[in-house]
Short mmCIF file of C-alpha atoms in Angstrom, two decimals:
data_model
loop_
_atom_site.label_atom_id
_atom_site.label_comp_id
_atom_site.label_asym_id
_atom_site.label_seq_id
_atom_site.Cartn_x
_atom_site.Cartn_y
_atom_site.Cartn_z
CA UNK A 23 92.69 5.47 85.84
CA UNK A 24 96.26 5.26 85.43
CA UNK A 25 97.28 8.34 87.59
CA UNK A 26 94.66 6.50 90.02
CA UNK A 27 97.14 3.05 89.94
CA UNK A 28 100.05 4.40 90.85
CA UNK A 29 99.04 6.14 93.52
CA UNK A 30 97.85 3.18 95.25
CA UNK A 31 101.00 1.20 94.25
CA UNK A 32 103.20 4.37 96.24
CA UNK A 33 100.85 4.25 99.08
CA UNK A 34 101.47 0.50 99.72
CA UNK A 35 104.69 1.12 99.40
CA UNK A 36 105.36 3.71 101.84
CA UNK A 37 102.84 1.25 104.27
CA UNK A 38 105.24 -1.92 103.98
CA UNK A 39 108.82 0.50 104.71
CA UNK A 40 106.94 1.83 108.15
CA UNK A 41 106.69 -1.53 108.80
CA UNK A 42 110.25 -2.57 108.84
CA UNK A 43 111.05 0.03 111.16
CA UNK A 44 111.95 -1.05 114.96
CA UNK A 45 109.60 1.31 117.48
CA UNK A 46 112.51 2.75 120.47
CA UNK A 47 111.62 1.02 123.58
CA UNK A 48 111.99 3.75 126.57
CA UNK A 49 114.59 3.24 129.15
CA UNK A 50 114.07 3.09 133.07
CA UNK A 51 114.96 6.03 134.57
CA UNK A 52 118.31 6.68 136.02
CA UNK A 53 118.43 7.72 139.77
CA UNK A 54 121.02 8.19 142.33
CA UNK A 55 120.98 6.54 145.81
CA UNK A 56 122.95 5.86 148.39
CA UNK A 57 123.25 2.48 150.58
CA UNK A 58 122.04 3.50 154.59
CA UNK A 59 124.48 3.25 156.98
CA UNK A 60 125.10 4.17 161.22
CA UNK A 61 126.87 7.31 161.43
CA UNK A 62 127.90 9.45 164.22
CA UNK A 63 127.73 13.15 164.12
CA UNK A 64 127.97 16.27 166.18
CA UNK A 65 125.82 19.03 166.93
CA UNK A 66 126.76 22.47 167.82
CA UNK A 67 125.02 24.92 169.77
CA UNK A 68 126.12 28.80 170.19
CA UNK A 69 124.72 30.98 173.45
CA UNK A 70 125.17 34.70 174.37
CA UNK A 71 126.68 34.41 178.12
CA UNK A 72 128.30 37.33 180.57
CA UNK A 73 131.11 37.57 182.23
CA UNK A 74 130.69 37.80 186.18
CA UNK A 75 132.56 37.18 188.83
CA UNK A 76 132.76 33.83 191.05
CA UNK A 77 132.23 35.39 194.29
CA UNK A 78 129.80 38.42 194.88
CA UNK A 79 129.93 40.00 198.64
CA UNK A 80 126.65 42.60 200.10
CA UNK A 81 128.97 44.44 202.25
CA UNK A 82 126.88 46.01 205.43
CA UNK A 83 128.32 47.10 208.99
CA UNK A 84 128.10 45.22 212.07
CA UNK A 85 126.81 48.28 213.83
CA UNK A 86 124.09 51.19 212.81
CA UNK A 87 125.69 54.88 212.49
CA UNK A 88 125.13 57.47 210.27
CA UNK A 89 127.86 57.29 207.70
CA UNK A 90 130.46 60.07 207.33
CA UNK A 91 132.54 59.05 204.69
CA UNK A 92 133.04 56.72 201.73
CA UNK A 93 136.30 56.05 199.28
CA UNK A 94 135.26 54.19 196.50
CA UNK A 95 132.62 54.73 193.15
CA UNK A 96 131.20 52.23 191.52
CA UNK A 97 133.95 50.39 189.70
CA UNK A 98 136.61 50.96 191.85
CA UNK A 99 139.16 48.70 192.31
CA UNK A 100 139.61 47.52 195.95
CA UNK A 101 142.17 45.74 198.39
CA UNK A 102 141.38 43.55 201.10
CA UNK A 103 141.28 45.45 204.21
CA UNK A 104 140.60 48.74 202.63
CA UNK A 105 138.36 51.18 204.16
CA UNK A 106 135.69 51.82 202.16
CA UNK A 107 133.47 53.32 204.18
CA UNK A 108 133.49 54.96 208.10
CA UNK A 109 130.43 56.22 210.65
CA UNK A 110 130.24 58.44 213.14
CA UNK A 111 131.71 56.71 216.53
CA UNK A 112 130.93 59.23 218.89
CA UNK A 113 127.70 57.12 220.26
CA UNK A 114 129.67 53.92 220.35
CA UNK A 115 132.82 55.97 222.10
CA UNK A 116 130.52 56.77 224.79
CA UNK A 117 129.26 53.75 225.23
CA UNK A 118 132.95 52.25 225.17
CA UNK A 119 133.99 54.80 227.91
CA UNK A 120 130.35 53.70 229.66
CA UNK A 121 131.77 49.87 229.74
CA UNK A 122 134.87 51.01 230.97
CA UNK A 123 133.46 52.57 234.02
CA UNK A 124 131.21 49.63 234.56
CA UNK A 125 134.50 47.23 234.67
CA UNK A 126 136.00 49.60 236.85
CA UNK A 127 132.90 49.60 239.21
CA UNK A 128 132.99 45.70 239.04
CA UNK A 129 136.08 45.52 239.91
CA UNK A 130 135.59 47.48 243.10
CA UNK A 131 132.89 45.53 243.83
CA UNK A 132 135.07 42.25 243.34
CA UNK A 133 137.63 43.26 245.50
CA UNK A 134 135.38 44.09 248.20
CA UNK A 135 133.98 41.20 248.22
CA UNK A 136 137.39 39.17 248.39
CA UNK A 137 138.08 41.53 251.56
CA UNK A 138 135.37 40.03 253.30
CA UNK A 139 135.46 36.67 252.07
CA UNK A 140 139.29 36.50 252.93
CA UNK A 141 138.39 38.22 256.90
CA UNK A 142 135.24 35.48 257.45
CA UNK A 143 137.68 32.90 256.44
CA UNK A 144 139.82 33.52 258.93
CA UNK A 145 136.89 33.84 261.38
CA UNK A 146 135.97 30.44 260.53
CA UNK A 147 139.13 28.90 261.09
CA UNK A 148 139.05 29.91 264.73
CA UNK A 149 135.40 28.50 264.59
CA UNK A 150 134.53 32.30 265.62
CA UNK A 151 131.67 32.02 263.24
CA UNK A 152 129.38 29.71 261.72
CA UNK A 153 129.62 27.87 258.42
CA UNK A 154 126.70 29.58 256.92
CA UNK A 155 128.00 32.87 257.34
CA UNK A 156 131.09 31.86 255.60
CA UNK A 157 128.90 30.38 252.69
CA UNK A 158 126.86 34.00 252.51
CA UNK A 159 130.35 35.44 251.59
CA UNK A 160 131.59 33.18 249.80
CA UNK A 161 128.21 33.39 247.30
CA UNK A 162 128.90 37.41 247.78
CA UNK A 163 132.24 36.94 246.22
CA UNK A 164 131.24 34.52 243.79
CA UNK A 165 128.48 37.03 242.44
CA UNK A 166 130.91 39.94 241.90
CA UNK A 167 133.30 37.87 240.21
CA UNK A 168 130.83 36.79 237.66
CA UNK A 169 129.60 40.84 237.19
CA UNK A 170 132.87 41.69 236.73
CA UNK A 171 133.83 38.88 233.60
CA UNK A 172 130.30 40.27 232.43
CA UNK A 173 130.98 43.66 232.51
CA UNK A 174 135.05 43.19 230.47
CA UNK A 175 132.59 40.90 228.11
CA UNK A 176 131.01 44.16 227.46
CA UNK A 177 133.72 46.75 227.36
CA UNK A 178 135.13 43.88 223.96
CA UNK A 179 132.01 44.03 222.67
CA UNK A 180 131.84 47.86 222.90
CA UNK A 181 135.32 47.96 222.10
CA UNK A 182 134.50 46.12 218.96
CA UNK A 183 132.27 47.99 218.23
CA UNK A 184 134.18 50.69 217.68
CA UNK A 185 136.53 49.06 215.60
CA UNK A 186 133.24 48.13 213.35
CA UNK A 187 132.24 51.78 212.31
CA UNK A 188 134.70 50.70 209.92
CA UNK A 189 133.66 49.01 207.08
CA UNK A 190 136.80 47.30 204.84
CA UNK A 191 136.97 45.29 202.17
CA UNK A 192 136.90 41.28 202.44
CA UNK A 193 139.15 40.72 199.41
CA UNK A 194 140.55 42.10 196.78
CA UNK A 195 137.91 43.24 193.58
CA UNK A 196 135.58 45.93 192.09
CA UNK A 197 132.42 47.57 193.23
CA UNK A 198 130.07 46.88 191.29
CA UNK A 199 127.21 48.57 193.49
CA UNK A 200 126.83 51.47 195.74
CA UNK A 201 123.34 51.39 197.77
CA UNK A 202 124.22 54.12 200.68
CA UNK A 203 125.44 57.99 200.90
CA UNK A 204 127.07 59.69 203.44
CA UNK A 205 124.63 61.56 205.67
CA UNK A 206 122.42 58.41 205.61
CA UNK A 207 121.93 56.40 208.43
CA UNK A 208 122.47 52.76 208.28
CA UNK A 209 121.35 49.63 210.00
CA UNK A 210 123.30 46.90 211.68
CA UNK A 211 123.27 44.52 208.56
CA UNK A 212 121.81 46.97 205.62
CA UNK A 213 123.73 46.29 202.35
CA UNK A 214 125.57 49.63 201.42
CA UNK A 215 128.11 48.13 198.80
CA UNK A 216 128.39 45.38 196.52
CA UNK A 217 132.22 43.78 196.00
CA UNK A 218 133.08 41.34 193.26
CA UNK A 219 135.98 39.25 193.80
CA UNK A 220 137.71 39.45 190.51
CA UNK A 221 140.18 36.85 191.27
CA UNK A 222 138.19 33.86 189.90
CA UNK A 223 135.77 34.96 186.83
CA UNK A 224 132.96 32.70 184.68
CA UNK A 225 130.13 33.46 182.03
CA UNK A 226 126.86 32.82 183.29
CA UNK A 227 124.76 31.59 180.10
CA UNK A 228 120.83 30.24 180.38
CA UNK A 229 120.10 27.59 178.46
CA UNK A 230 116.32 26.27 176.91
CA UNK A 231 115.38 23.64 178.70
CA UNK A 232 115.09 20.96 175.99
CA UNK A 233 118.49 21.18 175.48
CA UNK A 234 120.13 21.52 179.27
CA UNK A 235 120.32 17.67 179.06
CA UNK A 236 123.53 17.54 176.56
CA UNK A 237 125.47 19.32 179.34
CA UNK A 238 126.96 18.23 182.58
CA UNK A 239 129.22 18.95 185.32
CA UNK A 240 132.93 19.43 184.42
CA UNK A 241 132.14 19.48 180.39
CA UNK A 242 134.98 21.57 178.20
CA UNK A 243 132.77 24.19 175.93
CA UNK A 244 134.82 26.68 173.65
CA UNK A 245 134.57 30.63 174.80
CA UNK A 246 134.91 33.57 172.30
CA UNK A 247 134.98 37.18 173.45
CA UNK A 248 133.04 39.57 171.18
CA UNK A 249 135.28 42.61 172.61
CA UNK A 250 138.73 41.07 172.09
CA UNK A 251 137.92 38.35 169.73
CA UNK A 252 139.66 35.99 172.11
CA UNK A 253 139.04 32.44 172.44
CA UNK A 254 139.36 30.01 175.51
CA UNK A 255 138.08 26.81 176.76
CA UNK A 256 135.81 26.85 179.61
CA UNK A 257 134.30 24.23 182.28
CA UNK A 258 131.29 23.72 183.16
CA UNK A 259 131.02 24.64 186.95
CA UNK A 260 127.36 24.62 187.94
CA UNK A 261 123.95 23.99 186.22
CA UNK A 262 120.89 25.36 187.95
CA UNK A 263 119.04 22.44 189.42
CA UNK A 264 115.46 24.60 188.44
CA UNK A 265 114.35 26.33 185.02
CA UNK A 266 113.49 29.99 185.35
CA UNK A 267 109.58 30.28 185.86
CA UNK A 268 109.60 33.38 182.97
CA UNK A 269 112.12 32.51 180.70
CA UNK A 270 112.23 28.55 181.54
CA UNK A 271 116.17 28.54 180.81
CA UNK A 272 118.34 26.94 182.74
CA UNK A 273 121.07 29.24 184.25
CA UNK A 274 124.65 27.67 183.64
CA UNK A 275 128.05 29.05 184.63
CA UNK A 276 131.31 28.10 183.24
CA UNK A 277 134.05 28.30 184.77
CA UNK A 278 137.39 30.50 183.02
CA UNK A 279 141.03 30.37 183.15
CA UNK A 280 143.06 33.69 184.14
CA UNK A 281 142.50 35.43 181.09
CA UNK A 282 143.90 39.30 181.87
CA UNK A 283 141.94 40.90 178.92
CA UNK A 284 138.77 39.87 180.19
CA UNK A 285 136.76 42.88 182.26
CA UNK A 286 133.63 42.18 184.07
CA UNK A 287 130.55 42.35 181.91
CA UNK A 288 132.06 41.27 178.71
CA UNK A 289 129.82 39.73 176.43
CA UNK A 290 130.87 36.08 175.28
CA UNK A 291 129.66 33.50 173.22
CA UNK A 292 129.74 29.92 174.54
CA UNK A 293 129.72 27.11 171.92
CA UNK A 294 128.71 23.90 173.47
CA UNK A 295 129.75 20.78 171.12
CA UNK A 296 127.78 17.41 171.53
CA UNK A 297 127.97 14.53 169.98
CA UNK A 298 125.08 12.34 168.72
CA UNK A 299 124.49 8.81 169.02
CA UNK A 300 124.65 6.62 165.85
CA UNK A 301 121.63 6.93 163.95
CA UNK A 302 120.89 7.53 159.83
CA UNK A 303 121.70 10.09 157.95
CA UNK A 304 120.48 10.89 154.64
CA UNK A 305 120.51 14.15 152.31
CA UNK A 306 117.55 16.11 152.47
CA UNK A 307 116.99 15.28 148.72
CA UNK A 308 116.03 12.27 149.46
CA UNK A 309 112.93 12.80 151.17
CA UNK A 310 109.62 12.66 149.76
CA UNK A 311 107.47 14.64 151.30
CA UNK A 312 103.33 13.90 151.00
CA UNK A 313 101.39 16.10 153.29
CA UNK A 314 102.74 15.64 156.68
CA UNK A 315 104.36 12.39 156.18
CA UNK A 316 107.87 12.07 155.33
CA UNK A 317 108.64 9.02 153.22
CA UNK A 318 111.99 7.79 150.83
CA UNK A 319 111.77 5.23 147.90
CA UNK A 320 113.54 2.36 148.73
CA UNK A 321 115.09 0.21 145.59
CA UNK A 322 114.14 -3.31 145.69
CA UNK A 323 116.01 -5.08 142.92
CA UNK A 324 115.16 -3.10 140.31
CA UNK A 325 111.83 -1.72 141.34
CA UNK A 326 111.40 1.20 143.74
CA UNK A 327 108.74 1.12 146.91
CA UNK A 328 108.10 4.00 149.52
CA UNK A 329 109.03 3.94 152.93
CA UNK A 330 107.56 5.96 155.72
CA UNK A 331 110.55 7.39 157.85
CA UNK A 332 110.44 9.66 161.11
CA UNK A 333 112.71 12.95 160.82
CA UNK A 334 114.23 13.29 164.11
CA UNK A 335 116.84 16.43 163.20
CA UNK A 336 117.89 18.89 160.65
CA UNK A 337 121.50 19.74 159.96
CA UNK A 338 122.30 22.07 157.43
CA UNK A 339 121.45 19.80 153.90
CA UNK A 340 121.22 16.77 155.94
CA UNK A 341 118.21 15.03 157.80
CA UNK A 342 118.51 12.84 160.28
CA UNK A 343 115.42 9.53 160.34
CA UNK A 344 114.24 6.73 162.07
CA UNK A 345 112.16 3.84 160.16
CA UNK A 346 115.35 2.20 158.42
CA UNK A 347 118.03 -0.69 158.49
CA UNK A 348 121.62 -0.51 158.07
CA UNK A 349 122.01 -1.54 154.18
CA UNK A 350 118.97 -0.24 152.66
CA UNK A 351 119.56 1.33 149.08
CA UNK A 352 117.58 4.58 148.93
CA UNK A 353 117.04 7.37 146.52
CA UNK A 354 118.58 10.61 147.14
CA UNK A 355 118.17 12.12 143.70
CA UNK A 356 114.78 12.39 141.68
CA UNK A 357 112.45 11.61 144.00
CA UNK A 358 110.00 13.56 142.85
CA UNK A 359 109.35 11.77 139.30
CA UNK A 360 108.97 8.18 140.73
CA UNK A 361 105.88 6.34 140.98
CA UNK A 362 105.32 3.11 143.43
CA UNK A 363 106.63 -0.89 142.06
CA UNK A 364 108.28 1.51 138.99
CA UNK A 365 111.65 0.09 137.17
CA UNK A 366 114.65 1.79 137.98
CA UNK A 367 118.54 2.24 136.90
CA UNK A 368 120.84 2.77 139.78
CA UNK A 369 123.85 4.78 139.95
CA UNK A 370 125.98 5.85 142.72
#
C-alpha cells in the first residue's frame, strides 16, 4: 500500500513539471523575393550565312557559232576584257564580205542615180522637160540613197558581228560556272559561263520568318568567319520582300567591308543583336508552375497569394512575363513549399 503511495505521489509530480514547460511556437517560413521592376534586355540570335558575291553575270554571245576555244576553268580568276571564249567566224566573215559587196553595189546604184538626177536637172532648167519627169528622178535618187545607208547599216552590223564571236569578260572576278565546251554549238543568248564580280562581297543568310521582323535595312550585325576565325561588322543590304515557299525563311544579305582573307563560299556566322522593349524579368525560380498555367506568389504584407502571369520568353535562367506591376514583391526562392493566404518572412 505504501509502494502503491508513492508511486502516485511521483506520477503527479512528473504531471505538474510538464506543465510548466512553454510548447515552441513554429516560425513562418523564410523566403527570398525580389521587388518587380521594367528592365531592358537584349536578345541574340546566331545564323549560318555564305559568302557570295554582289554581282553575278550569265555570260552568253551576241551571235550563235560553234565554239573553238575557251581560256578559263571554273575558278579562274578573270580581267575585264579578257577573252574567255572565241567561235568559229568563218560564216559571219562571209557574210561581212557579203555586206561589203552589197554597199559597194549600192553605191553604184547611188551614183547612177545622181548622174541622172543631176542631167534632168539641167533639162529642166531649160524647161526641156516636164516637172514630173524631174520628180521620177529625183524619187530614183532618193531610193538609192536610202539602199545604200541600209546596206553600210548592215556591213556594222555584220562587222559587229564579227567582233562578237568573241566573248570577254565584263569585269574583273572568278568563274564560278562553266555550262559550254568547245565543239558545241551555241545560241545567240545561251549562258556558257557564269562570272562573279569579286570586287564587292556579302553573306547571304535566310532567316525564320517569325523573327525577320527584328531586322531592317542598313542594321550593323557582327560577322565571324569559321575558316579564319575573323570577325567584322556587316550591314544589312537587302531583305527578301517574300518567305521561301519550302523553307519559309527569309533570304537576307549583308553587306561586307574589303576583307582580303575572305574567298567566295566561306562559311560565316552572322550574329544579329536586338534589343527588347521594357518588360519584367524574373528568375525562372520563381515560377510556379500548375499544369499549364504559370503563376508566382505575390507577398501581401506578410501573407503570400498566387498570381497568374503569361511567359512571353526564355533567356538562359531568366523568364520573361506579363500579368504584373512595377513594385510587386514576389517570391523567387521556395516556391514550391507555399500554400495560398500563408504567413511569410521576407528576405532579400
Amino acid at each position: 500500500m505504501r509502494r502503491k503511495l508513492l508511486a502516485t505521489i511521483c506520477a503527479v509530480g512528473l504531471l505538474m513539471t510538464g506543465c510548466d514547460e512553454e510548447v515552441p511556437v513554429q516560425k513562418p517560413p523564410l523566403v527570398k523575393v525580389q521587388r518587380v521592376s521594367l528592365t531592358n534586355s537584349a536578345q541574340e540570335e546566331n545564323y549560318s550565312g555564305v559568302v557570295e558575291g554582289r554581282y553575278e553575270t550569265d555570260l552568253s554571245f551576241q551571235v550563235g557559232g560553234k565554239i573553238i576555244s575557251r581560256a578559263v576553268e571554273v575558278g579562274s580568276y578573270v580581267r575585264a576584257g579578257q577573252i574567255l571564249m572565241t567561235l568559229d567566224a568563218k560564216d559571219i566573215a562571209e557574210q561581212s564580205r557579203s555586206s561589203d559587196a552589197q554597199v559597194a553595189s549600192a553605191q553604184a546604184q547611188l551614183k547612177l542615180a545622181k548622174a541622172n538626177l543631176d542631167r534632168y536637172a539641167a533639162l529642166f532648167k531649160e524647161e526641156a522637160i516636164a516637172a514630173a519627169v524631174l520628180d521620177q528622178y529625183r524619187t530614183q535618187y532618193d531610193a538609192a540613197l536610202a539602199a545604200y545607208d541600209a546596206a553600210i547599216a548592215q556591213a556594222r552590223q555584220s562587222q559587229n558581228a564579227l567582233e562578237y564571236t568573241a566573248l570577254n569578260a565584263n569585269a574583273d572576278g572568278v568563274i564560278s560556272d562553266v555550262t559550254a565546251e568547245v565543239g558545241q554549238v551555241v545560241a545567240a543568248g545561251q549562258t556558257v559561263l557564269k562570272l562573279v564580280q569579286t570586287g564587292e562581297l556579302e553573306v547571304v543568310v535566310n532567316i525564320p520568318e517569325n523573327k525577320i521582323s527584328a531586322l531592317q535595312i542598313g542594321q550593323r550585325v557582327s560577322i565571324n568567319f569559321w575558316a579564319t576565325g575573323d570577325e567584322v561588322g556587316g550591314i544589312v543590304r537587302e531583305i527578301s520582300p517574300m518567305a521561301d515557299s519550302a523553307s519559309r525563311t527569309f533570304t537576307v544579305k549583308i553587306s561586307l567591308p574589303d576583307v582580303r582573307n575572305v574567298q567566295l563560299g566561306m562559311t560565316a556566322n552572322v550574329s544579329i543583336r536586338q534589343v527588347l522593349p521594357s518588360a519584367i524579368i524574373l528568375p525562372l525560380s520563381a515560377i510556379y508552375q500548375t499544369g499549364d498555367a504559370a503563376q508566382v506568389w505575390l507577398v501581401d504584407g506578410e501573407r503570400v497569394t498566387l498570381r497568374k502571369v503569361e511567359v512571353t520568353a526564355f533567356d538562359d535562367n531568366n523568364v520573361r512575363v506579363r500579368g504584373l506591376t512595377a513594385g510587386d514583391t514576389v517570391v523567387v526562392a521556395g516556391v514550391n513549399k507555399l500554400r495560398d493566404g500563408q504567413t511569410v518572412r521576407t528576405g532579400g
